[in-house]
Short mmCIF file of C-alpha atoms and ligand atoms in Angstrom, two decimals:
data_model
loop_
_atom_site.label_atom_id
_atom_site.label_comp_id
_atom_site.label_asym_id
_atom_site.label_seq_id
_atom_site.Cartn_x
_atom_site.Cartn_y
_atom_site.Cartn_z
CA MET A 1 19.08 -7.01 40.99
CA ALA A 2 21.82 -8.35 43.20
CA GLY A 3 25.19 -8.11 41.35
CA PRO A 4 28.48 -9.08 43.00
CA MET A 5 29.12 -5.49 44.10
CA THR A 6 25.94 -5.08 46.11
CA MET A 7 26.81 -8.32 47.87
CA LEU A 8 29.74 -6.67 49.64
CA PRO A 9 29.00 -5.55 53.22
CA PRO A 10 28.67 -1.77 53.89
CA ARG A 11 31.77 -1.93 56.08
CA PHE A 12 33.84 -2.76 52.98
CA TRP A 13 32.65 0.37 51.20
CA MET A 14 33.27 2.51 54.27
CA THR A 15 36.80 1.15 54.53
CA LEU A 16 37.46 1.76 50.84
CA LEU A 17 36.11 5.31 51.08
CA ALA A 18 38.25 6.02 54.14
CA ALA A 19 41.31 4.62 52.39
CA VAL A 20 40.72 6.85 49.36
CA LEU A 21 40.05 9.97 51.44
CA MET A 22 42.72 9.54 54.08
CA GLY A 23 45.15 6.93 52.90
CA GLY A 24 47.80 9.32 51.58
CA GLY A 25 48.88 9.81 47.99
CA ALA A 26 46.98 11.90 45.49
CA PHE A 27 43.64 11.70 47.29
CA GLY A 28 44.87 13.14 50.55
CA GLU A 29 46.47 12.22 53.84
CA GLU A 30 45.18 10.78 57.07
CA PRO A 31 44.07 13.77 59.20
CA VAL A 32 47.14 13.72 61.39
CA LEU A 33 50.11 16.09 61.89
CA HIS A 34 53.28 15.84 63.98
CA VAL A 35 54.72 19.19 65.03
CA TYR A 36 58.09 19.63 66.75
CA ASN A 37 58.54 23.19 68.07
CA TRP A 38 60.58 25.11 70.63
CA SER A 39 59.10 25.07 74.15
CA ASP A 40 57.09 28.18 75.10
CA TYR A 41 56.80 29.20 71.46
CA ILE A 42 53.07 29.06 70.63
CA ALA A 43 49.77 30.42 72.01
CA PRO A 44 47.81 28.12 74.33
CA ASP A 45 44.91 27.80 71.86
CA THR A 46 46.75 27.70 68.50
CA ILE A 47 46.72 23.91 68.13
CA GLY A 48 43.14 23.52 69.36
CA LYS A 49 41.83 26.13 66.93
CA PHE A 50 43.72 24.55 64.02
CA GLU A 51 42.38 21.10 64.93
CA ARG A 52 38.79 22.30 65.21
CA GLU A 53 38.95 24.11 61.89
CA THR A 54 40.66 21.40 59.87
CA GLY A 55 39.80 18.15 61.64
CA ILE A 56 43.54 17.37 61.64
CA LYS A 57 44.73 15.87 64.91
CA VAL A 58 48.07 17.33 66.00
CA THR A 59 50.73 15.57 68.04
CA TYR A 60 52.83 18.37 69.49
CA ASP A 61 56.34 17.87 70.95
CA VAL A 62 58.88 20.44 72.13
CA TYR A 63 62.65 20.92 72.37
CA ASP A 64 64.78 23.76 73.66
CA SER A 65 67.84 23.59 71.46
CA ASN A 66 68.68 23.56 67.78
CA GLU A 67 71.23 20.83 68.46
CA VAL A 68 68.55 18.43 69.72
CA LEU A 69 66.37 19.10 66.68
CA GLU A 70 69.32 18.73 64.33
CA ALA A 71 70.32 15.34 65.76
CA LYS A 72 66.80 14.04 65.03
CA LEU A 73 66.74 15.48 61.52
CA PHE A 74 70.15 14.09 60.60
CA ALA A 75 69.23 10.67 62.01
CA GLY A 76 66.19 10.68 59.67
CA GLY A 77 62.78 9.11 60.18
CA SER A 78 61.87 11.57 62.93
CA GLY A 79 58.20 11.26 62.00
CA TYR A 80 57.81 15.02 62.24
CA ASP A 81 55.89 17.01 59.62
CA VAL A 82 56.79 20.53 60.78
CA VAL A 83 59.95 21.61 62.63
CA VAL A 84 61.29 25.04 63.64
CA PRO A 85 65.09 25.43 63.23
CA SER A 86 66.86 28.77 63.46
CA ALA A 87 67.68 29.96 59.97
CA SER A 88 71.37 30.42 60.45
CA PRO A 89 73.50 28.42 60.84
CA PHE A 90 71.18 25.48 61.53
CA MET A 91 68.61 25.46 58.75
CA ALA A 92 71.27 26.57 56.27
CA ARG A 93 73.36 23.44 56.82
CA GLN A 94 70.29 21.22 57.10
CA ILE A 95 69.14 22.48 53.69
CA ALA A 96 72.60 21.69 52.31
CA ALA A 97 72.16 18.16 53.71
CA LYS A 98 68.81 17.89 51.87
CA VAL A 99 66.81 17.57 55.07
CA TYR A 100 63.82 19.62 53.82
CA LEU A 101 61.15 19.48 51.16
CA PRO A 102 61.02 22.53 48.90
CA LEU A 103 57.99 24.65 49.80
CA ASP A 104 54.97 24.54 47.54
CA LYS A 105 54.29 28.27 47.82
CA SER A 106 51.12 27.97 45.72
CA SER A 107 49.63 26.26 48.80
CA LEU A 108 50.63 29.14 51.09
CA SER A 109 48.02 31.85 50.62
CA GLY A 110 49.56 33.81 53.52
CA TRP A 111 53.09 33.99 52.06
CA LYS A 112 52.32 37.55 50.88
CA ASN A 113 52.03 38.63 54.53
CA LEU A 114 55.72 38.10 55.20
CA ASP A 115 58.00 41.10 55.69
CA PRO A 116 60.32 41.24 52.64
CA ARG A 117 63.19 42.49 54.82
CA ILE A 118 63.06 39.35 56.95
CA LEU A 119 62.74 37.19 53.82
CA ASP A 120 65.88 38.86 52.46
CA LEU A 121 67.70 38.31 55.73
CA VAL A 122 66.94 34.57 55.84
CA ALA A 123 67.64 34.11 52.12
CA ALA A 124 71.33 34.04 53.11
CA ALA A 125 70.53 30.73 54.86
CA ASP A 126 67.76 29.55 52.52
CA PRO A 127 68.52 30.73 48.98
CA GLY A 128 65.40 31.91 47.17
CA ASN A 129 63.38 31.31 50.37
CA ALA A 130 62.80 27.87 48.91
CA HIS A 131 62.52 25.75 52.07
CA GLY A 132 61.55 27.78 55.11
CA VAL A 133 58.86 30.16 56.33
CA PRO A 134 59.97 32.68 58.98
CA TYR A 135 57.89 32.13 62.13
CA LEU A 136 59.17 34.35 64.99
CA TRP A 137 62.50 35.99 65.79
CA SER A 138 64.52 36.44 68.93
CA VAL A 139 67.58 38.22 70.27
CA THR A 140 69.87 36.71 72.89
CA GLY A 141 70.67 39.01 75.79
CA LEU A 142 70.72 39.39 79.56
CA GLY A 143 67.77 38.61 81.80
CA TYR A 144 68.25 39.75 85.39
CA ASN A 145 66.53 40.17 88.72
CA ASN A 146 66.67 43.88 89.34
CA ALA A 147 66.73 43.89 93.13
CA MET A 148 69.16 40.98 93.49
CA VAL A 149 71.62 42.41 90.96
CA ARG A 150 71.55 45.86 92.61
CA LYS A 151 71.99 44.27 96.01
CA ALA A 152 75.03 42.31 94.85
CA LEU A 153 76.65 44.98 92.66
CA GLY A 154 75.19 48.30 93.76
CA GLY A 155 73.03 50.84 91.96
CA ASP A 156 75.35 51.24 88.97
CA ALA A 157 75.49 47.54 88.07
CA PRO A 158 76.27 47.38 84.33
CA VAL A 159 73.01 45.73 83.26
CA ASP A 160 73.44 47.09 79.73
CA SER A 161 76.75 45.30 79.17
CA TRP A 162 77.99 41.72 78.80
CA ALA A 163 80.43 42.79 81.56
CA LEU A 164 77.59 42.07 84.01
CA LEU A 165 78.35 38.40 83.34
CA PHE A 166 81.83 38.18 81.85
CA ASP A 167 83.69 40.41 84.32
CA PRO A 168 84.67 37.74 86.85
CA ALA A 169 84.36 40.25 89.70
CA ASN A 170 80.66 40.67 88.84
CA ALA A 171 80.02 36.97 88.20
CA ARG A 172 81.61 36.09 91.56
CA LYS A 173 79.25 38.45 93.39
CA LEU A 174 76.21 37.21 91.46
CA ALA A 175 77.03 33.51 91.85
CA PRO A 176 75.20 33.13 95.20
CA CYS A 177 71.89 34.35 93.73
CA GLY A 178 72.32 32.14 90.65
CA ILE A 179 73.62 32.55 87.09
CA SER A 180 72.51 30.43 84.12
CA LEU A 181 73.75 30.25 80.55
CA LEU A 182 71.92 28.93 77.50
CA ASP A 183 73.12 25.40 76.87
CA THR A 184 74.58 26.09 73.45
CA PRO A 185 77.98 27.33 72.30
CA GLN A 186 76.29 28.78 69.22
CA GLU A 187 74.79 31.52 71.44
CA VAL A 188 77.28 31.81 74.28
CA VAL A 189 80.54 31.92 72.27
CA PRO A 190 79.43 34.81 70.00
CA ALA A 191 78.26 36.75 73.09
CA THR A 192 81.67 36.19 74.69
CA LEU A 193 83.46 37.38 71.54
CA ALA A 194 81.28 40.51 71.52
CA TYR A 195 82.23 41.20 75.16
CA LEU A 196 85.92 40.81 74.28
CA GLY A 197 85.57 43.32 71.44
CA LEU A 198 86.28 40.59 68.86
CA ASP A 199 84.12 39.83 65.82
CA PRO A 200 81.21 37.76 67.22
CA LYS A 201 81.13 35.87 63.91
CA SER A 202 84.86 35.15 63.97
CA ARG A 203 85.87 31.64 62.84
CA ASP A 204 89.43 32.11 63.98
CA LEU A 205 90.52 29.33 66.32
CA GLY A 206 92.71 31.82 68.24
CA ASP A 207 89.60 33.95 68.91
CA LEU A 208 87.75 30.82 69.99
CA ASP A 209 90.55 30.09 72.50
CA LYS A 210 90.22 33.63 73.87
CA ALA A 211 86.46 33.23 74.25
CA ILE A 212 86.84 29.88 76.00
CA ALA A 213 89.50 31.37 78.31
CA ALA A 214 87.06 34.17 79.24
CA LEU A 215 84.33 31.60 79.86
CA GLU A 216 86.65 29.49 82.03
CA LYS A 217 87.18 32.49 84.30
CA ILE A 218 83.47 32.68 85.08
CA ARG A 219 82.78 28.93 84.92
CA PRO A 220 82.97 28.47 88.73
CA TYR A 221 80.16 31.00 89.11
CA ILE A 222 77.68 29.35 86.69
CA ARG A 223 74.95 27.37 88.40
CA LYS A 224 73.15 26.00 85.34
CA PHE A 225 73.49 25.45 81.62
CA HIS A 226 69.88 25.24 80.48
CA SER A 227 67.82 26.67 77.63
CA SER A 228 64.28 26.78 79.03
CA GLN A 229 64.25 26.28 82.80
CA TYR A 230 65.43 29.86 83.35
CA ILE A 231 61.94 31.21 82.56
CA ASN A 232 60.49 29.83 85.78
CA ASP A 233 63.73 30.16 87.73
CA LEU A 234 63.99 33.90 87.01
CA ALA A 235 60.26 34.36 87.68
CA ASN A 236 60.53 32.61 91.06
CA GLY A 237 63.68 34.43 92.17
CA ASP A 238 65.77 31.22 91.93
CA LEU A 239 68.21 32.85 89.50
CA CYS A 240 69.38 36.45 89.31
CA LEU A 241 71.11 36.42 85.90
CA SER A 242 70.51 34.42 82.72
CA VAL A 243 71.81 34.58 79.22
CA GLY A 244 68.48 34.04 77.53
CA TYR A 245 66.21 34.53 74.55
CA SER A 246 64.32 37.83 74.61
CA GLY A 247 60.75 36.51 74.74
CA ASP A 248 61.60 33.87 77.34
CA VAL A 249 62.94 36.55 79.69
CA ILE A 250 59.87 38.71 79.07
CA MET A 251 57.69 35.69 79.86
CA ALA A 252 59.62 35.33 83.14
CA ARG A 253 58.99 39.02 83.83
CA ASN A 254 55.27 38.57 83.14
CA ARG A 255 54.96 35.39 85.21
CA ALA A 256 56.52 37.19 88.17
CA ARG A 257 54.15 40.14 87.70
CA ASP A 258 51.16 37.79 87.58
CA ALA A 259 52.37 36.01 90.71
CA HIS A 260 52.75 39.32 92.62
CA ASN A 261 55.89 37.86 94.19
CA ASN A 262 57.93 41.09 94.21
CA VAL A 263 60.32 39.72 91.60
CA GLU A 264 61.13 42.30 88.94
CA ILE A 265 62.88 40.95 85.87
CA GLY A 266 64.63 43.07 83.24
CA PHE A 267 65.89 42.17 79.76
CA ARG A 268 68.68 44.05 78.00
CA VAL A 269 70.39 43.82 74.64
CA PRO A 270 74.02 44.47 75.70
CA LYS A 271 75.71 47.49 74.19
CA GLU A 272 78.55 45.35 72.77
CA GLY A 273 76.03 43.60 70.47
CA ALA A 274 73.74 40.57 70.58
CA GLN A 275 72.78 37.71 68.32
CA MET A 276 69.46 37.78 66.49
CA SER A 277 67.89 34.55 65.22
CA VAL A 278 64.96 33.98 62.92
CA ASP A 279 63.22 30.66 63.56
CA MET A 280 61.81 28.97 60.48
CA LEU A 281 58.98 26.55 59.76
CA GLY A 282 60.24 23.69 57.60
CA ILE A 283 58.91 20.34 56.37
CA PRO A 284 61.36 17.41 56.65
CA ALA A 285 61.93 15.59 53.36
CA ASP A 286 60.60 12.37 54.93
CA ALA A 287 57.57 14.01 56.60
CA PRO A 288 54.65 11.54 56.58
CA HIS A 289 52.05 14.32 56.14
CA PRO A 290 53.52 17.07 53.98
CA ARG A 291 50.17 18.42 52.78
CA ASN A 292 48.83 18.75 56.31
CA ALA A 293 52.12 20.45 57.14
CA LEU A 294 51.46 23.08 54.46
CA ARG A 295 47.96 23.64 55.86
CA TYR A 296 49.41 24.17 59.32
CA ILE A 297 52.08 26.55 58.04
CA ASP A 298 49.48 28.49 56.06
CA TYR A 299 47.36 28.70 59.21
CA LEU A 300 50.31 30.24 61.06
CA LEU A 301 50.71 32.79 58.26
CA ARG A 302 47.26 34.19 59.09
CA PRO A 303 47.63 37.60 60.72
CA GLY A 304 45.27 36.76 63.59
CA ALA A 305 46.90 33.42 64.38
CA ILE A 306 50.46 34.73 64.47
CA ALA A 307 49.46 37.90 66.38
CA ASP A 308 47.93 35.67 69.09
CA ILE A 309 51.24 33.80 69.26
CA SER A 310 53.33 36.99 69.59
CA ASP A 311 50.92 38.19 72.29
CA ALA A 312 51.31 34.91 74.19
CA VAL A 313 55.09 34.45 73.97
CA SER A 314 56.43 37.99 73.58
CA TYR A 315 58.42 37.22 70.43
CA PRO A 316 58.07 39.49 67.39
CA ASN A 317 56.71 37.94 64.19
CA PRO A 318 57.74 38.69 60.61
CA ASN A 319 54.14 39.02 59.38
CA ILE A 320 53.26 42.59 58.39
CA PRO A 321 49.46 42.49 58.89
CA GLY A 322 50.10 40.12 61.82
CA THR A 323 52.30 42.69 63.52
CA ALA A 324 49.57 45.30 63.17
CA LEU A 325 47.30 43.03 65.22
CA VAL A 326 49.77 42.42 68.05
CA ALA A 327 48.53 43.93 71.33
CA LEU A 328 49.78 47.50 71.77
CA ALA A 329 51.28 46.68 75.15
CA ILE A 330 53.55 44.18 73.38
CA ARG A 331 54.28 46.20 70.25
CA ASP A 332 55.19 49.28 72.29
CA ASP A 333 57.40 47.37 74.71
CA PRO A 334 60.99 48.20 73.69
CA ALA A 335 62.23 44.97 75.30
CA ILE A 336 60.04 42.99 72.85
CA TYR A 337 60.11 45.21 69.76
CA PRO A 338 63.50 46.89 70.13
CA PRO A 339 63.88 50.39 68.65
CA SER A 340 66.16 50.85 65.64
CA GLU A 341 69.16 52.06 67.67
CA VAL A 342 69.06 48.75 69.56
CA ARG A 343 68.52 46.70 66.40
CA ARG A 344 71.68 48.20 64.97
CA ARG A 345 73.58 46.22 67.59
CA PHE A 346 72.22 42.87 66.38
CA PHE A 347 74.39 40.40 64.52
CA VAL A 348 73.23 37.29 62.67
CA ASP A 349 75.24 34.07 62.69
CA LEU A 350 76.47 32.29 59.56
CA PRO A 351 77.28 28.62 58.98
CA ALA A 352 80.74 27.73 60.28
CA PRO A 353 83.30 25.41 58.69
CA PRO A 354 83.01 21.91 60.20
CA ASP A 355 86.48 22.01 61.83
CA TYR A 356 85.56 25.23 63.67
CA GLU A 357 82.20 23.74 64.67
CA ARG A 358 83.94 20.62 66.03
CA ALA A 359 86.52 22.65 67.98
CA ARG A 360 83.78 24.83 69.48
CA THR A 361 81.62 21.84 70.49
CA ARG A 362 84.63 20.08 72.08
CA ALA A 363 85.65 23.19 74.01
CA TRP A 364 82.08 23.71 75.16
CA THR A 365 81.70 20.14 76.43
CA ARG A 366 84.97 20.50 78.36
CA LEU A 367 83.89 23.84 79.78
CA LYS A 368 80.56 22.49 81.00
CA SER A 369 82.07 19.43 82.64
CA GLY A 370 84.47 21.79 84.42
CA GLU A 371 87.60 19.88 83.34
C1 LIG B 1 61.65 29.60 72.77
C2 LIG B 1 63.00 30.05 72.40
C3 LIG B 1 63.09 30.27 70.96
C4 LIG B 1 64.11 31.26 70.54
N1 LIG B 1 61.55 29.24 74.12
C5 LIG B 1 65.24 30.62 69.80
N2 LIG B 1 65.63 31.43 68.74
#
């Protein structure tokens, strides 16, 4: 018998079914995810594998600085479901500004894989590990072209010291082959303080002045302030010295090896100390697809998935069974997995008072513009 319901066209029922299955709310989300990650910070097939397994279509965008990410998060309505800030100081102050959803750990079957020492370390930024999942970690040091640096400075060039850069006599001789700095005062100022023998975490405005004065002395010799271009520039021999993130410099080394272009790149953690950062997966409070975000994060907690990422980008991961699966050539490379005597020289940044942050940003902008 033909009741009013059977009169409705099949398209209506299909639309209703789709709305219930994918329309958000308690029944689920549309199969879509927006990821915003650092450039060169994932394996080539990670997204494709996740999409094939889950049917979730990923839109994937990249940035190369915490400051760029932070501006989007503080503006709100970024549309992103998963972002990757460094724990300290960035995620710490973003958490304080209520930028993130608390994690539903019952949806993260891989949480147990995380190294408790790294969880403890990032708990200083994210109390109770309530908002962020450690993804990969990096150390900021010196990437250099071996032959060019030896040619400019001789066989005993101090490649194991920040003096390679901050001694103006060295910077002047390296300027013609090209020096780049990361485009962020949050990395470069602590490195300068370490070179000067001051506390790299100092919040003293007098210490900041000293660091800026040291940077001004080498400013004429800096070709570029950039936080990702140096990978290709080092690999192609277009730069001979970069302050860079460990894995990025190793990627430059590997690209040069693959290209057989006679460029040999080294990475060193300077003896005066270097900044370590843990980058965290977080879900913005206004994420349109928070459940899909949890599925993606749980996917990245799988040992095989994160090991593939460490293999591809040469950054260590905080996943214990994941580390066991990392290729031996990567795990045994002291430039990628530094031995404990090198790790002892790491320092980890803390959130700074806003007036210090403002003074540092102002000084940095002036320095870059060369005023
Ligand atoms: C990726 C750089 C990520 C390291 N290109 C920042 N901690």
